[in-house]
Tab-separated table of C-alpha atoms in Angstrom:
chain	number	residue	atom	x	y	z
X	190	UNK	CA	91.989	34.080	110.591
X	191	UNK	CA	90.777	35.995	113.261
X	192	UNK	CA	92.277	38.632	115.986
X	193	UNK	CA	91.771	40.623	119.217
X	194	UNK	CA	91.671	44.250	119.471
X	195	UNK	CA	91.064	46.665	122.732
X	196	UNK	CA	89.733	49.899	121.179
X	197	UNK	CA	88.289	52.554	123.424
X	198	UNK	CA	85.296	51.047	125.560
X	199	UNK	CA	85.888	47.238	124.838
X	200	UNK	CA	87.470	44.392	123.045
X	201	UNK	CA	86.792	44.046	119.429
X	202	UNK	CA	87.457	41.335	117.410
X	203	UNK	CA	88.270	40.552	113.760
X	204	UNK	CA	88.426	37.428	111.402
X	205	UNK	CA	88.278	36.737	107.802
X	206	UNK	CA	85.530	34.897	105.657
X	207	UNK	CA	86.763	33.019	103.183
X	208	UNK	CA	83.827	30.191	102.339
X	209	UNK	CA	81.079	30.992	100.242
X	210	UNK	CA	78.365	29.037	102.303
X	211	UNK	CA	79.660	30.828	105.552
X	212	UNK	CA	79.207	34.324	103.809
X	213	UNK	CA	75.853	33.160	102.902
X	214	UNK	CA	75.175	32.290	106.537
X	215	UNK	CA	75.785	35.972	107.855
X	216	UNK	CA	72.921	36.965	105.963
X	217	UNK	CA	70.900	38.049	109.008
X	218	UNK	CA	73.565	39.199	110.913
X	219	UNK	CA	75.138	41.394	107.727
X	220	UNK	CA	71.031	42.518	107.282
X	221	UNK	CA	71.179	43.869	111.178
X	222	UNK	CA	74.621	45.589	110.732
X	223	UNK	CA	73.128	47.314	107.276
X	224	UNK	CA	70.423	48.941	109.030
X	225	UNK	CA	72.645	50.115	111.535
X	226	UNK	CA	74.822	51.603	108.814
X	227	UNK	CA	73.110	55.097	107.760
X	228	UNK	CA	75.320	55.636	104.870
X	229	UNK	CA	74.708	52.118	103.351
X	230	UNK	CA	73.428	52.010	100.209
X	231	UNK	CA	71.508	49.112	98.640
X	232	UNK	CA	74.589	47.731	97.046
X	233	UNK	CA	75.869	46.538	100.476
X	234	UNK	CA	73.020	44.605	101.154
X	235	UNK	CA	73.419	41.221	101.828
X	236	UNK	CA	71.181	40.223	99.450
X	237	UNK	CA	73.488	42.117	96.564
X	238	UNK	CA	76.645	41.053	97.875
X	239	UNK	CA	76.258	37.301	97.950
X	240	UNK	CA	74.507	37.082	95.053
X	241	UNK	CA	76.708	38.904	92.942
X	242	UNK	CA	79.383	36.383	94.691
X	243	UNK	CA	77.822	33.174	93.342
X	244	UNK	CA	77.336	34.603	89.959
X	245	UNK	CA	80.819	36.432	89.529
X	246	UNK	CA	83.196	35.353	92.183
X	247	UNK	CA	86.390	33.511	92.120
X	248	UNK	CA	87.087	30.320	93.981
X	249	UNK	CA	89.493	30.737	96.472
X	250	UNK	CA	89.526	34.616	96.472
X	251	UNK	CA	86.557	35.954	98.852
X	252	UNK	CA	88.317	37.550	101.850
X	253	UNK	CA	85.180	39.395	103.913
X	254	UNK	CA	86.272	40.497	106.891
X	255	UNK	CA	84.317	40.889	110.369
X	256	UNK	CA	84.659	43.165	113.275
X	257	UNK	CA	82.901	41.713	116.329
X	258	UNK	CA	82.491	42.784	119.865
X	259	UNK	CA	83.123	40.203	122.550
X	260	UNK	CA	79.754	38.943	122.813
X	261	UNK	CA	79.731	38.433	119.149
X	262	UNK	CA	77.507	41.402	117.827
X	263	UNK	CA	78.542	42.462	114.008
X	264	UNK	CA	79.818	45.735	114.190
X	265	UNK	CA	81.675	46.350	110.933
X	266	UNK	CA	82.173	44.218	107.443
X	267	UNK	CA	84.205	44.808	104.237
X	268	UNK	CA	83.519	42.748	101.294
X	269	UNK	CA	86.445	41.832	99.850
X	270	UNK	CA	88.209	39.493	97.473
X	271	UNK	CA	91.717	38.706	96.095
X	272	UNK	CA	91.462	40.445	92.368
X	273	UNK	CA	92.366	38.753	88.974
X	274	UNK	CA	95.977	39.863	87.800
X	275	UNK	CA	99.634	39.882	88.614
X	276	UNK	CA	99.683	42.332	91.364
X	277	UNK	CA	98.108	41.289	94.691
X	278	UNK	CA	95.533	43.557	95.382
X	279	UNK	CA	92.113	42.645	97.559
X	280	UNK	CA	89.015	45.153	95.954
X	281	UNK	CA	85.292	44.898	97.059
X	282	UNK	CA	82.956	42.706	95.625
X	283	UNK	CA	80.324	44.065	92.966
X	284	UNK	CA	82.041	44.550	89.817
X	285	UNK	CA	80.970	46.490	87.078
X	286	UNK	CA	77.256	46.148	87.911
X	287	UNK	CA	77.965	47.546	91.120
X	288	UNK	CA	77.514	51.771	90.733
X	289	UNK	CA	78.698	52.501	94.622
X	290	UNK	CA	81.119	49.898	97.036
X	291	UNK	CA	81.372	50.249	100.479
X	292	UNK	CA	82.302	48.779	103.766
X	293	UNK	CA	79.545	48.651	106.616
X	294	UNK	CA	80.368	50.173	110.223
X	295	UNK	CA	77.707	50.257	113.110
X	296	UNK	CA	76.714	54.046	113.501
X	297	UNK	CA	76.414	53.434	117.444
X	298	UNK	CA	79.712	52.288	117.547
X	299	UNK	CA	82.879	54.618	116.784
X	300	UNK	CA	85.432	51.613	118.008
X	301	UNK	CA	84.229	49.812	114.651
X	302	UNK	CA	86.367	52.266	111.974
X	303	UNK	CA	89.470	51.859	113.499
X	304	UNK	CA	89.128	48.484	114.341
X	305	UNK	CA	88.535	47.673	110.772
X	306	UNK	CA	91.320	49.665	109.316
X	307	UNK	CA	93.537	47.329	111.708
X	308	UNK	CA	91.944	44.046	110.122
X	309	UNK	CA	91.971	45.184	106.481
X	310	UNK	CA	95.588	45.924	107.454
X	311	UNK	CA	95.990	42.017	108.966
X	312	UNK	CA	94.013	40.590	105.941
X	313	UNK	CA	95.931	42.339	103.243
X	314	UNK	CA	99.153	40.921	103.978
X	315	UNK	CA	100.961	42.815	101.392
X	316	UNK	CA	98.448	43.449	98.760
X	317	UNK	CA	96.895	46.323	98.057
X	318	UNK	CA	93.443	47.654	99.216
X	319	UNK	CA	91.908	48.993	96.557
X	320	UNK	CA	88.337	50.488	97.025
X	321	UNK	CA	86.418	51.394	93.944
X	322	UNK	CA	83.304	54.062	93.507
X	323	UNK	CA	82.919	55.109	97.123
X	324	UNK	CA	80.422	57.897	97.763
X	325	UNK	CA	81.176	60.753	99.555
X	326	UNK	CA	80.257	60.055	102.728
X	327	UNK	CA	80.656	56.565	102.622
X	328	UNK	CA	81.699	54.369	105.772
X	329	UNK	CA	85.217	53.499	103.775
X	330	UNK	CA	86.381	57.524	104.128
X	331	UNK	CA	85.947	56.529	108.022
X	332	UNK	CA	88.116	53.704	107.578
X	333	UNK	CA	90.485	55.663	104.905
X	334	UNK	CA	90.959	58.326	108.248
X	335	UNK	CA	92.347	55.820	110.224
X	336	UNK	CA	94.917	54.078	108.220
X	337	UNK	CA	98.359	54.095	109.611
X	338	UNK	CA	100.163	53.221	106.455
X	339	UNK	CA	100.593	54.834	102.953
X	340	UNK	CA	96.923	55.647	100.995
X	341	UNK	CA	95.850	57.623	98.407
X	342	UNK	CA	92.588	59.413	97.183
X	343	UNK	CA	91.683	59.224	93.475
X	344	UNK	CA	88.983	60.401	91.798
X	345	UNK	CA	86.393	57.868	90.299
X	346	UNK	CA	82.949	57.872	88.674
X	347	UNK	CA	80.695	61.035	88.015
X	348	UNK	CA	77.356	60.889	89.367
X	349	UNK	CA	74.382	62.784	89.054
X	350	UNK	CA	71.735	63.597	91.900
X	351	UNK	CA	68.773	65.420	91.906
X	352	UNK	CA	66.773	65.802	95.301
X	353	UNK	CA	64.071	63.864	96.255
X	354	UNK	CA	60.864	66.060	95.490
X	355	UNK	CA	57.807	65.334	93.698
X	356	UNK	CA	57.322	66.121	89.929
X	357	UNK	CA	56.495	69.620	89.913
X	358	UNK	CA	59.524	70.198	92.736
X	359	UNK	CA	61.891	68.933	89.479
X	360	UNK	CA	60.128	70.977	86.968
X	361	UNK	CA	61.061	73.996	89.074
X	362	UNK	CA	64.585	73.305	88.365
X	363	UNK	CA	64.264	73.861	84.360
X	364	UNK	CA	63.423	76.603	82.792
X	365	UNK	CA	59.946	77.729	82.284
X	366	UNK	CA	59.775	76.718	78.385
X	367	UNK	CA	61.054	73.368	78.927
X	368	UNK	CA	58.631	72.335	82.027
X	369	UNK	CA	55.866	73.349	79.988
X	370	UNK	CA	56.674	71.016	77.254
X	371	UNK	CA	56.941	68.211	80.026
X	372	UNK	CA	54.130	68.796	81.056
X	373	UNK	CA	52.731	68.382	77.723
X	374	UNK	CA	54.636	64.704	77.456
X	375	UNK	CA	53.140	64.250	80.731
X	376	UNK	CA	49.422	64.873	79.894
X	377	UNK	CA	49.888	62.632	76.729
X	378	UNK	CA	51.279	60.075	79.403
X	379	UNK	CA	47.846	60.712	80.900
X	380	UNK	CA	45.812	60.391	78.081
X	381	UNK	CA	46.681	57.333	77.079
X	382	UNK	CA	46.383	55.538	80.016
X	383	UNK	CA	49.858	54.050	80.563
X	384	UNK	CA	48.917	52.565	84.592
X	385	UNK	CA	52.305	51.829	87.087
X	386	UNK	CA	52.073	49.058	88.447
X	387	UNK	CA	54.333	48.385	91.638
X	388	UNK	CA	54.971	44.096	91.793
X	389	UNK	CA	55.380	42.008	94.890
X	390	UNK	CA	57.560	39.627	96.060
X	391	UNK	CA	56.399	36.690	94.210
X	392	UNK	CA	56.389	38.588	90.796
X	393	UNK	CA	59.493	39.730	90.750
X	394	UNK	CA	61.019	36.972	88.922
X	395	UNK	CA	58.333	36.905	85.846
X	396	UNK	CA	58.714	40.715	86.272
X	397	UNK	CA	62.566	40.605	85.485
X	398	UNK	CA	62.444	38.369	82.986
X	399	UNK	CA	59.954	40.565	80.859
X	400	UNK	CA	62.437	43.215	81.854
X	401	UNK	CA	65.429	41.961	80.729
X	402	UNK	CA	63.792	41.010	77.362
X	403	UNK	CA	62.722	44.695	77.094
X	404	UNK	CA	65.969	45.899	77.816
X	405	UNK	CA	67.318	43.964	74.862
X	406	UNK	CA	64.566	44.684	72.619
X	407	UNK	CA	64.801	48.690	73.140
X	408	UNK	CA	68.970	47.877	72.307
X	409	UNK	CA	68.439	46.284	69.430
X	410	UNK	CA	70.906	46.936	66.844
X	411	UNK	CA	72.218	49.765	68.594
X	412	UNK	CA	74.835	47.927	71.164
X	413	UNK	CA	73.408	46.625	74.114
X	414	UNK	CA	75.851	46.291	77.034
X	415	UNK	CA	76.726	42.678	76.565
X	416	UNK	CA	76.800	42.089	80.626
X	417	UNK	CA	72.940	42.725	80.435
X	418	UNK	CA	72.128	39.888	77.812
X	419	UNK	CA	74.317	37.007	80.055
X	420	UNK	CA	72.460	34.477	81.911
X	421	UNK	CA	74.963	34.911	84.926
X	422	UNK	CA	73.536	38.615	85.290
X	423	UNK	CA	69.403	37.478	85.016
X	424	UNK	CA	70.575	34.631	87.885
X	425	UNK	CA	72.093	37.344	90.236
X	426	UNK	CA	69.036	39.606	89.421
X	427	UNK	CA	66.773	37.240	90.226
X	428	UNK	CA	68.314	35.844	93.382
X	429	UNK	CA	69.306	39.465	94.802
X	430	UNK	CA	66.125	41.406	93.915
X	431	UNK	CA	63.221	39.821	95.295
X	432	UNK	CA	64.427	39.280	98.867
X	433	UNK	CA	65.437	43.203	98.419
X	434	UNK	CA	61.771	43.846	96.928
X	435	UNK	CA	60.471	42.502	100.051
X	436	UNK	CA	62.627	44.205	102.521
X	437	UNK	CA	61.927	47.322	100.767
X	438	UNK	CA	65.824	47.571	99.605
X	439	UNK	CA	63.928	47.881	95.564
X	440	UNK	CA	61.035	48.426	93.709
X	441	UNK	CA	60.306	46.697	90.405
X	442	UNK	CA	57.767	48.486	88.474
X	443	UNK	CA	55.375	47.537	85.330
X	444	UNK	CA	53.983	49.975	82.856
X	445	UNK	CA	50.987	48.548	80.858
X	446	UNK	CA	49.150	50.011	77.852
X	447	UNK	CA	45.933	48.277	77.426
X	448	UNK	CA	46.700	45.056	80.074
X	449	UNK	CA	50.258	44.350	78.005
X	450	UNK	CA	53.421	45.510	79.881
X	451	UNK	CA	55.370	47.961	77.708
X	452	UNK	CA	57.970	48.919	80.080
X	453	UNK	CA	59.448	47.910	83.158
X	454	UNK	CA	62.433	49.508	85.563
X	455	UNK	CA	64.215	48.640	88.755
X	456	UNK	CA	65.182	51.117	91.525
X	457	UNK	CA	67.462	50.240	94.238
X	458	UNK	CA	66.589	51.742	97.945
X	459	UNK	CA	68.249	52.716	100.920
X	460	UNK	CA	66.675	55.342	103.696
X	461	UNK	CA	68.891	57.780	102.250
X	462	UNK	CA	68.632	57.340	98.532
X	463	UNK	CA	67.249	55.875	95.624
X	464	UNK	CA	68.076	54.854	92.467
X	465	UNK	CA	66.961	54.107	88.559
X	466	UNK	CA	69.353	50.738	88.091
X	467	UNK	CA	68.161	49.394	84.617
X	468	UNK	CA	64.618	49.540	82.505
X	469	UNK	CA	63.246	48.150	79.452
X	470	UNK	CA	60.739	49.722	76.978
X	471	UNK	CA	59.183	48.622	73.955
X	472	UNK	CA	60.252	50.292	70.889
X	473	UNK	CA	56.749	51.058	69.944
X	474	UNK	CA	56.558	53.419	72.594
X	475	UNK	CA	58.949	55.637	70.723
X	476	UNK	CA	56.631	55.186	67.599
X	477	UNK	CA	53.803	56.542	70.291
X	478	UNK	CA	56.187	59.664	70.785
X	479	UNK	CA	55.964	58.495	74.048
X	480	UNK	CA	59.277	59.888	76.279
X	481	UNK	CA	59.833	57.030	78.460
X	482	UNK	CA	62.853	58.966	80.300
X	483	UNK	CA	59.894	61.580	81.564
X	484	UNK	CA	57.466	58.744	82.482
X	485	UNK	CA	60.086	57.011	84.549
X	486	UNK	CA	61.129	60.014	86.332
X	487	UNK	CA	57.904	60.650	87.495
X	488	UNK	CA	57.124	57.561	89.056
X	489	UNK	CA	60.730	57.504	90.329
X	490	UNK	CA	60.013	60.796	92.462
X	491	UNK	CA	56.910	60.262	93.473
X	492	UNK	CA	58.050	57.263	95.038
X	493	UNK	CA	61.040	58.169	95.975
X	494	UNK	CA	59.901	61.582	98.000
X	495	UNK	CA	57.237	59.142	99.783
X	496	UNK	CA	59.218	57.532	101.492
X	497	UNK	CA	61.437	60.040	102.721
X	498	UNK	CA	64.496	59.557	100.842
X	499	UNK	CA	66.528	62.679	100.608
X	500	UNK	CA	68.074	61.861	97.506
X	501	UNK	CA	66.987	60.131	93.724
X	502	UNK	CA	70.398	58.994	91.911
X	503	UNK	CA	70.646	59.005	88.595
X	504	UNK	CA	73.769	56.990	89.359
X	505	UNK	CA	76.942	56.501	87.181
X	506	UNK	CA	77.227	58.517	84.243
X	507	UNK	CA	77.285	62.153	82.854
X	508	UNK	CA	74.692	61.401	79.575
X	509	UNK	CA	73.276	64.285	77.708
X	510	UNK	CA	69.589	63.747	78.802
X	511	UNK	CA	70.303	63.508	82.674
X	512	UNK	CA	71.669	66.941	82.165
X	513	UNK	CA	67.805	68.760	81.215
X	514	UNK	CA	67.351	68.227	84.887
X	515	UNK	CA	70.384	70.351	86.273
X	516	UNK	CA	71.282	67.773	88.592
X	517	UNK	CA	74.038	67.741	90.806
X	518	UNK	CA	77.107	65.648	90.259
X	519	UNK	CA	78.666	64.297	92.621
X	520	UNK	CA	82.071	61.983	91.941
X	521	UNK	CA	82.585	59.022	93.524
X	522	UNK	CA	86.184	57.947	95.252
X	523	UNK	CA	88.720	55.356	94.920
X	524	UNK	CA	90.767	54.869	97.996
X	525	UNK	CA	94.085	53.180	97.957
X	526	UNK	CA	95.933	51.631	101.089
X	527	UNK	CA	98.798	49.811	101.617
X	528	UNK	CA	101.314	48.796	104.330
X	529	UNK	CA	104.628	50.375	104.193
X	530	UNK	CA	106.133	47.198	102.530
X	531	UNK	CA	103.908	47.300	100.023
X	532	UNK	CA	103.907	51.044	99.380
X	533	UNK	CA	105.322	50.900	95.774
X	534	UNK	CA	102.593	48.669	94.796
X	535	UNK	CA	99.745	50.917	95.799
X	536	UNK	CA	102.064	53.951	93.710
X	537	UNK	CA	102.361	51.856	90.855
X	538	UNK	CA	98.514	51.299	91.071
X	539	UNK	CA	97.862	54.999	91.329
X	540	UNK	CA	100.010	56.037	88.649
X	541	UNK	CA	98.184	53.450	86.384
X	542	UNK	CA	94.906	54.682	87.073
X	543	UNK	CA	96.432	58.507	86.396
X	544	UNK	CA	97.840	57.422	83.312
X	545	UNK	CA	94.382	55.959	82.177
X	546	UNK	CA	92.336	59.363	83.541
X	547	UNK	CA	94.935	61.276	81.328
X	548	UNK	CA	94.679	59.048	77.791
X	549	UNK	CA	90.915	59.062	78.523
X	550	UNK	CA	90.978	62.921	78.490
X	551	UNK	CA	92.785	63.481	75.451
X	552	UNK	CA	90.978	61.193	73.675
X	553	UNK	CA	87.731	63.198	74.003
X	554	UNK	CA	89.171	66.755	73.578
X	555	UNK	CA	90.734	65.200	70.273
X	556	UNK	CA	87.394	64.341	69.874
X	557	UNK	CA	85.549	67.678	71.003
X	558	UNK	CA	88.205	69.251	68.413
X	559	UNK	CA	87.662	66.865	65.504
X	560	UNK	CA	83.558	68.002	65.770
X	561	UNK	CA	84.181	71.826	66.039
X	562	UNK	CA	86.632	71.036	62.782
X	563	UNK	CA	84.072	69.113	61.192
X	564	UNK	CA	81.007	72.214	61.759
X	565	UNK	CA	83.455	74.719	60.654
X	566	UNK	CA	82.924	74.564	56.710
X	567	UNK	CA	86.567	74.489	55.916
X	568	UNK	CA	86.243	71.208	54.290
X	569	UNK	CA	85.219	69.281	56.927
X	570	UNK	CA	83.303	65.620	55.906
X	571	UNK	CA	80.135	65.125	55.834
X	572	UNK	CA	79.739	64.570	59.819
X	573	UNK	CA	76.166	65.586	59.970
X	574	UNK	CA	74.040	66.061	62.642
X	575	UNK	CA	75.056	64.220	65.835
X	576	UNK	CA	73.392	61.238	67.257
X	577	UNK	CA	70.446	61.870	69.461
X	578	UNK	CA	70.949	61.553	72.666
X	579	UNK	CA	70.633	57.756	74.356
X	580	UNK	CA	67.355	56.746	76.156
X	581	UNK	CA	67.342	56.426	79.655
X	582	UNK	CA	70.252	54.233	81.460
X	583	UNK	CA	73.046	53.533	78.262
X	584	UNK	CA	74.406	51.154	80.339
X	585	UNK	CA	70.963	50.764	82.691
């Protein structure tokens, strides 16, 4: 399907992908139109995308759709596909593995937003557009501005940011009593001679596999996300992270203790931001009184403040131990949009979602309330102390 627009200074036009070896073709095309994209993060690469697409996606369902000037330069992309379920509704590719979804638009060209809005209207054809954990800032509320039917702004996942400083820049952020017992963890780092070690290209799939296998050893018996332990998930890591590792898009990284690796952790990169996706650590480490989550912090900002990244993400989630830092948090967005037609659909969507905020926050102020009840003394069983808090990345 494709279409003609005249926006502004020129022609534009849009058509739809729908074959999985064509979407695989626009890989340097889509790698062009990403670094012309400031606010893309590395979860619109190419690399991610398509990957995640082989492993996950749906025959019959991809929809990606194209904005092109005349001449045929890519100047804006939304990766899309039809969505499981009886409502028709078109959502971006990435799944649950995917922490922020976005569309891509050329930053030198302000025809592209619009133009896009018009073929995600075209493409829809009465389903719903439903865009899940956009970041503020994100190409998509560029697109959301310049939708002529009925859309709606909900509220999606918290995030937590801290800014891209060395070390001793994030120590400054805790109080005093609490960076000096860092930097106690961090001179036992130190002393034992843990050594980073940053892989290339051609490790990174040996360096994933020893990865994943620490992941699920540090989980063991304590409920490891089951996504993390499938073979579909290794495939797309392996397949989307070395070509990323090489175009500096991530950053696998080995810790070794005596020549064996003990830990390992991948970050995902844009020029804007990076962030801790998933790690793996050796229990004994914990025997070692070893904190891991310090360790991998430290690396993460001294590599992260290198290369001139404004921001290190400690991505989706509000857990206890992200908190020591006093990070900010910053909540993603889901945008609905519709045509007028299909208007009740996207309301009926909406009203879902608000339905499931709601339940969701009940059930943990009945919960908050059951553990003041149970500290009060009046009778309250046995609860306890709580858990500790997870390690780094519950779901990493």
């Amino acid at each position: 399907m494709s279409a003609r627009t005249t926006i502004g200074r020129g022609a534009l036009r849009s058509e739809t992908c729908r074959d999985e070896e064509e979407f695989g073709r626009l890989s340097a095309e889509w790698t062009a139109l990403y670094g012309r994209c400031s606010s893309a993060t590395p979860f619109q690469s190419h690399s991610w995308l398509h990957s995640w697409w082989l492993s996950y996606g749906r025959p019959g369902a991809l929809r990606v759709v194209l904005v092109r000037r005349e001449g045929g330069e890519l100047v804006a992309a939304a990766p899309l596909m039809r969505a499981g379920g009886p409502l028709p509704v078109l959502t971006q590719l990435g799944g649950s593995i995917t922490d922020f979804t976005d569309v891509l638009l050329d930053d030198a060209c302000p025809e592209a937003a619009p133009a896009l809005a018009g073929a995600l209207a075209r493409a829809a054809r009465g389903a719903v557009v439903d865009l899940r954990e956009v970041r503020p800032g994100a190409a998509s509320e560029r697109v959301f501005a310049h939708w002529r039917g009925p859309r709606r702004r909900l509220p999606d996942s918290l995030c937590l940011e801290l800014p891209a400083v060395p070390m001793e820049g994030l120590l400054e952020r805790i109080p005093s009593g609490k960076a000096q017992r860092v930097r106690a963890k961090l001179r036992k780092l130190d002393a034992l001679g843990i050594d980073a070690h940053v892989v290339t290209g051609e490790e990174v799939p040996a360096a994933l596999d020893r990865l994943l296998k620490l992941h699920q050893l540090q989980w063991q018996g304590r409920g490891v996300t089951a996504e993390h332990t499938s073979e579909r998930f290794a495939q797309h890591l392996t397949r989307a992270v070395r070509p990323m590792v090489e175009r500096g898009d991530a950053m696998v990284t080995e810790f070794r203790l005596a020549g064996d690796v003990v830990a390992a952790d991948l970050t995902l990169m844009s020029p804007r931001l990076a962030g801790g996706y998933l790690y793996g650590a050796d229990p004994a480490l914990r025997a070692r009184k070893v904190d891991v989550a310090t360790m991998l912090l430290r690396h993460g900002a001294r590599e992260t403040s290198a290369g001139g990244r404004a921001t290190l993400s400690m991505l989706r989630g509000s857990e206890s131990y992200k908190q020591h830092w006093r990070p900010e948090p910053v909540r993603n967005r889901r945008l609905l949009l519709a045509g007028r037609g299909t208007a009740p659909l996207l309301w009926l969507r909406a009203g879902a979602a608000d339905a499931r905020r709601w339940a969701a926050r009940q059930a943990r102020e009945r919960a908050w309330v059951g553990r003041v009840l149970g500290r009060g003394g009046g009778g309250g069983g046995g609860g306890g102390a709580p858990p500790p808090p997870p390690p780094p990345g519950v779901s990493r």
